[in-house]
Amino acid sequence: MTDARMINRFREFAALVALLAALVLAPLAHAQETNLAAELVAERAAQPGEDVMVALHFTPRSHEWHGYWSNPGDAGLGMQLDWQLPEGWEAGEPLYPVPQTLMISGIMNHVYEHEYAVLIPITVPADFSPSGSVPISLKAQWLACTDKICVPEQAKLSLFLDSKPDSVEDQRFAMWRAALPPMLDSKSAFALTQNELRLAIPIPASMALDAPHVFVSNEQLVDYGAPQTFRRKGDVLAVEIPLKGGATPEKVEGILSLGEGNGVRFMAELGDVPSGGTLVKGTAADIPPIWLLLLGALAGGLLLNIMPCVFPILSIKAISLARAGESEAQARRDGLAYTAGAMLASVALGAVMLVLRAAGEQIGWAFQLQEPSVVVFLLLLAVAITANFAGLFELPSLAITRDDKPASSFATGLLAAFVATPCTGPFMAAALGAALLLPPLPALLLFAALGLGLALPFLMIGMVPALRSRLPRPGAWMVRFRKLMAVPMGLTALALIWLTSRLGGQGFALIALVVVFGLVVALMIVGRLQRAGKLAWPAFGLIAAPFLIFGAFALPASYAEAEVSAEDSLLKPQAFSETALAEARASGKPVFLWFTADWCVTCKVNEGVAIEREATKQAFEKAGVVAMVGDWTRRDAEITMFLNAQGAAGVPLYLWYEPGGEAEQLPQVLTPDTLTELAQRPR
């Protein structure tokens, strides 16, 4: 090979190497143009056997960019460090300042929206011999984001640590150290319930807490975007955070943010977490004064008397009204007994709900109607009342009979409050939502006020003669009216049969019908014996007992959760989940989200009046509205937590999201034009 050819080959090889180098180095050069610039600096000189603090100092290119805490939250990426240190030197755990929360389309991020520094202690071995400068370096990777885009970035950073004792310290470290949350001296404790992480953090009762938030270091443990509840009990701050995963950690670490960049670090071990205490912050942004909540509960209970969900039991109330005019003393007794029954039922249901929630159950108002056994009991009760109204038999201990004892009105009050719970009307939602956050005594007062409001019309009639004088006088018409009222109660029984099939499947409903058949046969025989003047109730036990025993064994065995499907809806809605909602909101389209239940009469009325309409479907299609439904017929922890986060204790709940906007809570009673007008808004 000649020299010229060798030179040409060398030139071609050199050109190829240069091209490859350009291809390789171009991305690296571009990577240095970071949106979150980083520098590695040391506080002071390195000395044998001591720690020297170094800092990764991050500076955003502009105010739109942010970095992430060690646990980035629902999205993002924590920083990754790969150190190159002299032999025997060790890098400790990075120390972060207090992060901030950033919610984007339902996704919670733990971020820094400003310049910040992460401090890392470097341990210098005792046998280190100071002599000049010591090189240290690391390869760092991090994520830089705006509200719209994220860019993974990296850099290889290095510095030369001075080993001279008289070297000048970097004064910026005083500011960076001050931004670090100190570790609490006292130990914290944590406990896990089925659905919540509960923390006990020792915080002096004298320390002000305006807007606390707990950042949990353990990944995939808690729901980062869920509302956190804070209660103070002496010098302990009790925190409740909904869980996300099923992990059972040995310890829980994190930062308690106190607001304005201040906070403390904690490390919690498994232990006792106190219950109760004074509410600091909960799922509602601000809880109104207790007197205002009591008025809301009272007004809400009063309005329940005209809400659709209470229509089926108006027949019982109507007969009670008619009977209240028979004598003044009896009217007062009946009014007080009915009120006592309604208040006792409301308080009892509220107490059971609070106890179950304290035990970790995610339930809300009307929780009992999510239980198939309770619905079967109500079905049997509705059938018995229908039979009584129709005159098949007489039961002297209830107000639906001709008996005059106060126990009858008391039982009617109990029944009215129990059956009225599927509904939350105007004024009620805020009061019941607050009851889930308040300490037990104020919460129970709210439930008592609700029962008082429900019973108030009957109490006023019983205590005010002028109102009582306007009532029709008792007579034979009451018997005819009672038989007429068997129709709405019979329709209620039919609705409960349908509900049993929705809760437990068709086989479950069929078994329930067999038990109903046995009950009706037993009551018919009781009625015949009563009319013949014979002892009737032992016969009822002999006939009904086999059917009831059969149901007690066959119903649980036949239970199977029915599939929840939205195929029958005109709007073809998506099934609710936090992830689906976040994706829908991120689509840039309006979103209509409604929560319903098959046992909620108000929900079904609203769906017929405003939701399941051709006009609504056409308006939604024209505006590109994303429809989403949360079915709360059966227990659903995710739906319950979301309802609580909106300050609602039950259904119905209607939310409208404009593109890029927050939730707009709609009235609980919709008009035919409510949704079409929202869809036709100019955008």
XYZ file of C-alpha atoms in Angstrom:
683
model
C 0.000 0.000 0.000
C 1.493 3.426 -0.998
C 1.970 6.269 1.442
C -0.674 8.373 -0.336
C -3.274 5.653 -0.004
C -2.364 5.198 3.664
C -2.755 8.924 4.264
C -6.156 8.942 2.530
C -7.311 5.952 4.579
C -6.159 7.730 7.757
C -8.037 10.886 6.769
C -11.208 8.875 6.091
C -10.847 7.124 9.474
C -10.258 10.448 11.223
C -13.349 11.933 9.547
C -15.424 8.930 10.638
C -14.183 9.274 14.234
C -14.973 12.983 14.168
C -18.492 12.272 12.895
C -19.114 9.636 15.559
C -17.772 11.969 18.220
C -20.112 14.699 17.027
C -23.087 12.352 17.171
C -22.170 11.196 20.677
C -21.219 14.553 22.132
C -24.077 16.554 20.624
C -26.726 15.151 23.028
C -24.345 15.562 25.957
C -23.708 19.154 25.032
C -27.464 19.693 24.715
C -28.037 18.053 28.098
C -25.905 20.677 29.726
C -28.481 23.294 28.705
C -30.581 22.355 31.708
C -33.887 23.836 32.779
C -32.901 23.188 36.391
C -29.230 24.125 36.641
C -27.213 22.291 39.321
C -23.916 23.047 41.022
C -21.955 21.050 43.597
C -20.400 23.111 46.394
C -18.776 22.368 49.771
C -19.336 24.201 53.024
C -15.733 24.068 54.279
C -12.478 22.125 54.183
C -12.305 18.374 54.752
C -10.839 17.304 58.102
C -9.974 13.771 59.320
C -12.794 11.964 61.176
C -15.340 14.727 60.549
C -18.289 15.244 58.233
C -18.130 17.897 55.571
C -21.432 19.126 54.145
C -21.786 19.493 50.405
C -24.794 20.903 48.583
C -26.510 20.300 45.292
C -27.760 23.776 44.530
C -30.591 23.895 41.956
C -31.649 27.055 40.109
C -34.683 26.992 37.758
C -34.187 28.598 34.367
C -37.481 30.464 34.860
C -40.344 30.465 37.329
C -42.324 27.865 35.305
C -39.839 25.081 36.119
C -39.772 23.028 39.301
C -37.827 20.149 40.838
C -38.955 17.286 43.067
C -38.654 16.069 46.642
C -37.193 12.609 47.356
C -40.728 11.160 47.110
C -42.133 12.991 44.075
C -45.777 12.051 44.746
C -48.174 10.653 42.139
C -45.874 11.673 39.279
C -42.334 12.880 38.727
C -39.006 11.313 39.552
C -36.811 11.582 42.618
C -33.167 12.572 42.286
C -30.585 9.803 41.734
C -26.930 10.238 42.758
C -23.931 8.130 41.797
C -20.879 9.233 43.826
C -17.189 8.859 43.006
C -15.324 9.396 46.294
C -11.825 8.600 47.555
C -11.441 5.228 49.221
C -12.923 5.195 52.726
C -15.097 8.262 52.164
C -18.898 7.852 52.417
C -21.872 9.978 51.333
C -24.846 10.171 53.721
C -28.571 10.499 53.020
C -29.581 13.703 51.177
C -31.340 16.283 53.355
C -34.167 18.139 51.619
C -35.935 21.389 52.547
C -39.716 21.360 53.115
C -41.419 20.713 49.753
C -44.611 22.203 48.366
C -47.760 20.528 47.049
C -48.678 20.999 43.406
C -51.940 19.486 42.166
C -52.222 19.180 38.370
C -55.371 17.566 36.929
C -55.911 15.552 40.102
C -52.241 14.433 40.270
C -50.386 15.399 43.445
C -46.744 16.447 43.071
C -44.203 17.181 45.833
C -42.086 19.950 44.350
C -39.852 22.992 44.746
C -41.001 25.939 42.656
C -37.979 28.061 43.492
C -34.230 27.898 43.975
C -33.291 25.257 46.555
C -30.398 23.191 47.889
C -30.170 19.525 48.897
C -27.456 18.965 51.527
C -25.436 15.744 51.709
C -23.010 14.956 54.568
C -19.695 13.397 53.431
C -17.876 11.368 56.084
C -14.082 11.807 56.006
C -12.120 8.806 57.398
C -10.032 9.313 60.534
C -6.826 8.249 58.753
C -7.172 10.920 56.093
C -3.940 12.921 55.695
C -4.700 16.480 54.565
C -2.544 17.478 51.648
C -3.864 19.967 49.142
C -7.215 19.451 47.417
C -9.280 16.256 47.264
C -11.402 15.625 44.148
C -14.936 14.312 44.546
C -17.553 13.929 41.828
C -20.966 12.462 41.145
C -23.329 11.746 38.324
C -26.714 13.255 39.171
C -30.052 12.660 37.452
C -33.215 14.614 38.135
C -36.479 15.684 36.544
C -37.377 19.245 35.625
C -41.039 19.998 34.889
C -43.515 22.731 34.150
C -47.289 22.367 34.406
C -47.253 20.978 30.848
C -43.961 19.184 30.098
C -41.229 17.235 31.915
C -37.588 16.862 30.888
C -35.208 14.275 32.437
C -31.858 15.941 33.038
C -28.431 14.823 34.179
C -24.974 16.208 34.824
C -21.565 15.055 36.015
C -20.557 17.429 38.780
C -17.234 17.667 40.561
C -15.326 19.837 43.020
C -11.995 19.926 44.794
C -12.335 19.839 48.558
C -9.792 22.017 50.295
C -8.058 20.340 53.234
C -6.584 23.466 54.786
C -8.083 24.184 58.246
C -8.085 27.937 57.668
C -10.049 27.817 54.406
C -13.053 30.129 54.039
C -16.547 28.639 54.620
C -19.333 29.127 52.091
C -21.788 31.514 53.758
C -24.755 30.264 51.762
C -24.832 27.104 53.870
C -26.260 29.021 56.841
C -29.346 29.848 54.765
C -29.578 26.350 53.296
C -29.295 24.729 56.713
C -32.034 26.982 58.062
C -34.353 25.703 55.317
C -33.944 22.082 56.455
C -36.726 20.766 58.733
C -35.197 19.614 62.042
C -35.740 16.056 63.245
C -38.109 15.805 66.223
C -36.391 14.633 69.410
C -39.456 12.690 70.585
C -40.567 9.568 68.801
C -43.702 9.529 66.692
C -46.058 6.570 66.348
C -48.132 5.167 63.515
C -50.990 2.714 63.155
C -52.643 1.205 60.098
C -56.364 0.627 59.748
C -57.982 -1.002 56.752
C -58.037 2.252 54.805
C -55.965 4.830 56.690
C -52.512 5.618 57.975
C -52.797 7.212 61.419
C -49.872 9.172 62.848
C -49.202 10.567 66.318
C -46.634 13.377 66.013
C -45.468 15.128 69.218
C -46.165 18.827 68.646
C -46.554 21.296 71.568
C -50.132 22.411 72.058
C -48.897 26.022 72.049
C -47.494 25.763 68.491
C -49.734 27.398 65.898
C -50.920 25.180 63.044
C -52.536 27.100 60.208
C -52.154 24.847 57.167
C -50.360 21.607 58.091
C -49.565 18.904 55.558
C -47.686 15.633 55.955
C -45.256 14.568 53.231
C -44.693 10.816 53.661
C -41.293 9.534 52.501
C -42.510 5.928 52.124
C -43.511 5.462 48.512
C -46.786 3.819 47.435
C -48.132 3.889 50.990
C -50.662 6.744 51.115
C -52.941 8.523 48.689
C -50.928 11.719 48.182
C -53.820 13.774 46.801
C -56.406 12.712 49.384
C -57.422 15.164 52.114
C -55.568 14.806 55.401
C -57.319 15.179 58.759
C -55.515 16.739 61.729
C -56.624 16.679 65.366
C -54.848 17.969 68.461
C -54.950 16.103 71.725
C -52.692 17.801 74.238
C -49.144 17.842 72.911
C -49.876 15.248 70.245
C -50.981 15.920 66.684
C -53.048 13.000 65.328
C -53.076 12.734 61.538
C -55.269 10.550 59.330
C -54.217 9.931 55.707
C -56.063 7.554 53.335
C -53.957 4.596 52.216
C -53.070 3.835 48.626
C -51.253 0.506 48.804
C -51.324 -2.534 51.021
C -47.784 -2.185 52.390
C -47.081 -2.698 56.098
C -43.915 -0.714 56.785
C -41.739 -1.132 59.866
C -41.440 2.642 60.170
C -42.931 5.712 58.548
C -40.803 8.780 57.845
C -41.636 12.167 56.451
C -41.952 15.897 56.915
C -44.738 17.761 58.689
C -45.106 21.061 56.857
C -46.188 23.943 59.059
C -46.595 26.390 56.171
C -44.406 29.113 54.648
C -41.474 26.737 54.188
C -41.340 25.684 57.840
C -41.632 22.116 59.054
C -40.205 19.248 61.090
C -38.998 15.764 60.194
C -40.366 12.743 62.000
C -39.723 9.028 62.187
C -42.699 6.988 63.411
C -42.675 3.442 64.731
C -45.662 1.142 65.184
C -47.518 2.212 68.331
C -50.644 3.748 69.827
C -52.286 6.715 68.109
C -54.861 8.592 70.214
C -58.389 9.042 68.893
C -60.577 12.107 69.210
C -59.220 15.554 69.904
C -59.803 19.045 68.532
C -60.011 19.305 64.782
C -57.282 21.409 63.185
C -57.829 20.695 59.542
C -59.858 18.138 57.657
C -61.431 17.278 54.383
C -63.343 20.546 54.239
C -61.277 23.687 53.828
C -62.988 25.518 56.669
C -65.623 24.074 58.989
C -68.403 26.576 59.794
C -69.252 27.434 63.410
C -71.115 24.715 65.286
C -74.252 26.843 65.694
C -74.440 27.304 61.924
C -73.965 23.569 61.380
C -76.746 22.827 63.890
C -79.088 25.171 62.030
C -78.129 23.467 58.770
C -78.840 20.018 60.198
C -82.175 21.233 61.617
C -83.201 22.820 58.295
C -81.997 19.777 56.377
C -84.056 17.436 58.538
C -87.088 19.681 58.132
C -86.745 19.664 54.351
C -86.512 15.873 54.345
C -90.268 15.900 54.891
C -90.768 17.110 51.303
C -87.820 15.374 49.628
C -88.648 12.558 47.165
C -86.734 9.977 49.172
C -89.185 10.368 52.063
C -92.373 10.166 50.003
C -92.891 6.408 50.648
C -93.235 6.931 54.388
C -95.527 9.966 54.191
C -98.423 7.545 54.517
C -97.319 6.678 58.062
C -96.957 10.364 58.876
C -100.347 11.241 57.416
C -102.171 8.796 59.695
C -100.170 10.080 62.671
C -101.257 13.624 61.798
C -104.875 12.639 61.658
C -104.726 10.835 64.973
C -102.969 13.748 66.683
C -106.214 15.709 66.857
C -108.118 13.293 69.069
C -107.185 14.995 72.404
C -104.757 17.685 73.558
C -102.888 15.447 76.021
C -102.612 12.657 73.493
C -101.398 15.087 70.820
C -98.582 16.327 73.067
C -97.592 12.779 74.006
C -97.629 11.656 70.390
C -95.604 14.675 69.240
C -92.957 14.179 71.931
C -92.828 10.395 71.419
C -92.493 10.752 67.648
C -89.732 13.347 68.100
C -87.898 11.139 70.585
C -88.030 8.216 68.163
C -86.758 10.257 65.201
C -83.927 11.822 67.224
C -82.893 8.519 68.801
C -82.744 6.786 65.407
C -80.708 9.626 63.883
C -78.243 9.710 66.781
C -77.940 5.911 66.840
C -77.232 5.723 63.105
C -74.740 8.578 63.388
C -72.993 6.940 66.355
C -72.674 3.603 64.548
C -71.271 5.393 61.495
C -68.700 7.296 63.588
C -67.632 4.147 65.430
C -67.182 2.223 62.186
C -65.217 5.075 60.635
C -62.979 5.262 63.710
C -62.296 1.551 63.195
C -61.094 2.266 59.661
C -64.273 1.575 57.654
C -64.870 3.930 54.727
C -68.626 4.522 55.056
C -70.970 7.473 54.862
C -74.549 8.496 55.559
C -77.105 5.799 54.661
C -74.374 3.190 55.013
C -76.930 0.656 56.266
C -78.617 0.545 52.858
C -75.364 -0.738 51.357
C -75.802 -3.884 53.449
C -77.947 -6.594 51.769
C -79.138 -7.934 55.133
C -80.491 -4.509 56.113
C -82.281 -4.133 52.780
C -83.911 -7.554 53.239
C -85.027 -6.478 56.728
C -86.516 -3.272 55.278
C -88.216 -5.320 52.576
C -89.894 -7.541 55.166
C -90.842 -4.472 57.205
C -92.333 -2.729 54.145
C -94.331 -5.851 53.292
C -95.609 -6.083 56.885
C -96.621 -2.392 56.874
C -98.340 -2.813 53.508
C -100.271 -5.790 54.857
C -101.221 -3.801 57.956
C -102.411 -0.832 55.895
C -104.424 -3.163 53.688
C -106.182 -4.555 56.766
C -104.775 -8.092 56.569
C -103.833 -7.987 60.263
C -103.527 -5.611 63.244
C -100.334 -4.837 65.184
C -101.206 -2.769 68.303
C -97.661 -1.609 69.061
C -97.202 0.606 65.993
C -98.689 3.957 65.012
C -100.029 2.477 61.803
C -102.734 0.783 63.874
C -105.689 2.201 65.757
C -103.868 1.986 69.103
C -103.388 5.199 71.133
C -100.254 4.362 73.084
C -97.232 6.735 72.891
C -95.086 3.730 71.984
C -96.811 3.716 68.589
C -95.657 7.257 67.752
C -92.191 6.521 69.120
C -91.903 3.491 66.813
C -93.130 5.575 63.870
C -90.434 8.175 64.583
C -87.776 5.472 64.677
C -88.972 4.049 61.393
C -89.287 7.452 59.693
C -85.701 8.447 60.518
C -84.330 5.035 59.559
C -86.017 5.023 56.151
C -85.261 8.720 55.484
C -81.478 8.249 55.614
C -80.961 7.539 51.890
C -81.413 11.232 51.217
C -79.309 14.318 51.830
C -81.085 17.523 50.949
C -80.197 21.210 50.961
C -78.393 22.398 54.144
C -77.799 18.778 55.166
C -74.700 18.071 53.080
C -72.415 20.541 54.846
C -73.639 19.514 58.297
C -73.212 15.777 57.711
C -69.862 16.299 56.016
C -68.653 18.260 59.044
C -69.993 15.553 61.382
C -67.418 13.172 59.914
C -64.626 15.511 61.006
C -65.806 16.869 64.342
C -65.173 15.221 67.726
C -67.874 12.736 68.794
C -70.028 15.006 70.996
C -70.520 17.863 68.477
C -70.999 15.296 65.707
C -73.767 13.529 67.644
C -75.423 16.901 68.328
C -75.629 17.405 64.558
C -77.335 14.043 64.116
C -79.750 14.902 66.944
C -80.560 18.217 65.227
C -81.228 16.323 62.009
C -83.727 14.062 63.790
C -85.348 17.073 65.457
C -85.765 18.771 62.082
C -87.366 15.642 60.624
C -89.856 15.467 63.503
C -90.444 19.223 63.871
C -93.762 19.437 61.935
C -95.280 16.708 64.132
C -93.871 18.236 67.277
C -95.380 21.633 66.393
C -98.769 20.061 65.654
C -98.688 18.193 68.944
C -97.727 21.260 70.986
C -99.649 24.074 69.209
C -103.489 23.770 69.447
C -104.030 26.320 66.635
C -102.240 24.055 64.177
C -103.998 20.993 65.477
C -107.426 22.580 65.020
C -106.880 22.745 61.261
C -106.560 18.972 60.981
C -109.560 16.864 59.881
C -111.347 15.225 62.755
C -110.841 11.478 63.268
C -113.482 9.269 61.762
C -114.266 6.365 59.489
C -112.319 8.069 56.673
C -109.097 7.106 58.498
C -109.713 3.405 57.839
C -110.276 4.069 54.120
C -107.261 6.372 53.995
C -105.103 3.748 55.663
C -106.051 1.185 53.024
C -105.309 3.700 50.286
C -101.853 4.249 51.745
C -101.092 0.555 51.233
C -100.390 1.459 47.593
C -97.256 3.635 48.130
C -95.975 1.225 50.773
C -96.482 -1.659 48.349
C -94.539 0.259 45.706
C -91.776 0.757 48.268
C -91.663 -3.004 48.823
C -91.376 -3.563 45.067
C -88.519 -1.066 44.891
C -86.742 -2.909 47.713
C -87.116 -6.211 45.843
C -85.395 -4.585 42.857
C -82.697 -3.244 45.181
C -82.002 -6.714 46.601
C -81.325 -7.953 43.067
C -78.977 -5.006 42.459
C -77.093 -5.670 45.675
C -76.958 -9.461 45.745
C -77.956 -10.719 42.327
C -81.091 -12.411 41.005
C -80.639 -15.579 43.079
C -80.418 -13.490 46.242
C -83.605 -11.622 45.297
C -85.413 -14.887 44.555
C -84.592 -16.269 48.021
C -85.777 -12.973 49.555
C -89.086 -13.360 47.690
C -89.525 -16.850 49.161
C -89.109 -15.385 52.671
C -91.559 -12.586 51.786
C -94.084 -15.171 50.642
C -93.811 -16.995 53.971
C -94.228 -13.718 55.872
C -97.360 -12.742 53.925
C -98.936 -16.183 54.456
C -98.213 -15.986 58.192
C -99.694 -12.464 58.452
C -102.841 -13.484 56.555
C -103.434 -16.349 58.996
C -102.808 -13.978 61.923
C -105.446 -11.634 60.491
C -108.015 -14.419 60.179
C -107.421 -15.542 63.758
C -107.645 -11.940 65.006
C -110.991 -11.412 63.298
C -112.229 -14.684 64.834
C -111.178 -13.456 68.276
C -108.583 -16.178 68.717
C -104.952 -16.109 69.884
C -103.018 -15.271 66.716
C -99.307 -14.639 67.238
C -98.168 -18.178 68.193
C -99.477 -19.259 64.788
C -97.381 -16.522 63.177
C -94.252 -17.943 64.798
C -95.006 -21.490 63.664
C -95.575 -20.462 60.047
C -92.981 -17.712 59.611
C -90.129 -19.401 61.504
C -89.300 -22.039 58.837
C -89.155 -19.373 56.107
C -87.014 -17.060 58.238
C -84.615 -19.871 59.155
C -84.407 -20.875 55.489
C -83.595 -17.267 54.551
C -80.947 -16.944 57.264
C -78.967 -19.789 55.668
C -79.890 -19.452 51.994
C -79.483 -15.680 51.580
C -75.750 -15.509 52.469
C -75.083 -18.582 50.303
C -76.864 -17.055 47.286
C -75.265 -13.610 47.581
C -73.294 -12.518 44.519
C -72.405 -8.934 43.677
C -74.272 -7.862 40.568
C -72.280 -6.240 37.796
C -72.533 -2.444 37.798
C -72.995 -1.252 34.219
C -73.640 2.144 32.705
C -74.749 0.720 29.342
C -78.382 1.684 29.952
C -77.508 5.354 30.422
C -78.082 7.720 27.521
C -74.820 9.503 28.352
C -72.671 6.309 28.236
C -70.613 7.514 31.219
C -67.223 6.213 32.308
C -67.004 4.466 35.686
C -65.501 6.735 38.332
C -61.978 6.342 39.633
C -59.434 8.956 40.697
C -57.250 7.977 37.731
C -60.120 8.137 35.230
C -61.154 11.553 36.573
C -57.590 12.885 36.276
C -57.376 11.653 32.678
C -60.765 13.155 31.819
C -59.798 16.541 33.285
C -56.466 16.442 31.441
C -58.301 15.935 28.122
C -59.207 19.629 27.956
C -62.949 18.870 27.821
C -65.709 19.701 30.317
C -66.424 16.870 32.759
C -69.716 16.033 34.472
C -69.337 13.641 37.394
C -72.286 12.380 39.383
C -72.546 10.013 42.330
C -75.677 7.947 42.738
C -77.068 4.814 44.389
C -79.972 2.552 43.561
C -81.467 3.110 47.019
C -81.347 6.918 46.685
C -84.771 8.086 45.533
C -83.583 11.672 45.037
C -80.786 10.375 42.798
C -83.234 8.482 40.620
C -85.616 11.443 40.384
C -82.754 13.730 39.326
C -81.610 11.203 36.740
C -85.084 11.073 35.226
C -85.580 14.849 35.343
C -82.164 16.166 34.286
C -79.571 13.494 33.406
C -81.171 10.724 31.356
C -82.679 13.105 28.798
C -82.189 13.293 25.040
C -81.676 17.067 25.318
C -78.864 16.525 27.839
C -77.237 13.890 25.608
C -77.287 16.183 22.573
C -75.924 19.143 24.548
C -73.105 16.998 25.956
C -72.192 15.608 22.530
C -72.088 19.096 21.012
C -69.873 20.463 23.795
C -67.702 17.317 24.029
C -68.589 16.798 27.694
C -67.036 13.741 29.353
C -69.680 12.013 31.531
C -68.594 9.966 34.536
C -70.630 8.196 37.222
C -69.779 6.821 40.642
C -72.203 4.091 41.763
C -72.350 3.971 45.575
C -75.080 1.330 45.808
C -72.540 -0.947 47.479
C -69.641 0.094 49.660
C -66.757 1.627 47.743
C -63.851 3.031 49.753
C -62.547 5.184 46.893
C -65.951 6.794 46.324
C -66.454 7.331 50.069
C -63.094 9.086 50.422
C -63.830 11.262 47.390
C -67.256 12.216 48.770
C -65.642 13.138 52.082
C -63.053 15.233 50.265
C -65.909 17.235 48.740
C -67.464 17.761 52.182
C -70.312 15.342 51.389
C -71.427 12.487 53.625
C -73.649 10.798 51.059
C -75.361 10.940 47.688
C -76.458 12.557 45.476
C -73.393 14.631 44.578
C -73.007 16.411 41.244
C -69.736 17.990 40.107
C -68.963 20.010 36.989
C -65.395 20.638 35.804
C -64.676 23.306 33.225
C -61.501 22.634 31.170
C -58.549 23.394 33.444
C -60.884 24.395 36.294
C -61.709 23.034 39.716
C -64.879 21.233 40.770
C -68.120 23.203 40.768
C -70.618 21.533 43.102
C -74.153 21.589 41.711
C -77.393 21.639 43.736
C -78.671 18.310 45.036
C -81.992 18.840 43.292
C -81.492 19.344 39.550
C -83.856 21.051 37.129
C -84.358 19.887 33.528
C -82.138 22.712 32.231
C -79.329 22.542 34.794
C -76.973 20.386 32.726
C -77.883 21.667 29.272
C -77.145 25.246 30.358
C -73.763 24.191 31.742
C -72.901 22.395 28.499
C -73.867 25.471 26.460
C -71.571 27.840 28.350
C -69.231 29.826 26.073
C -65.616 28.600 26.307
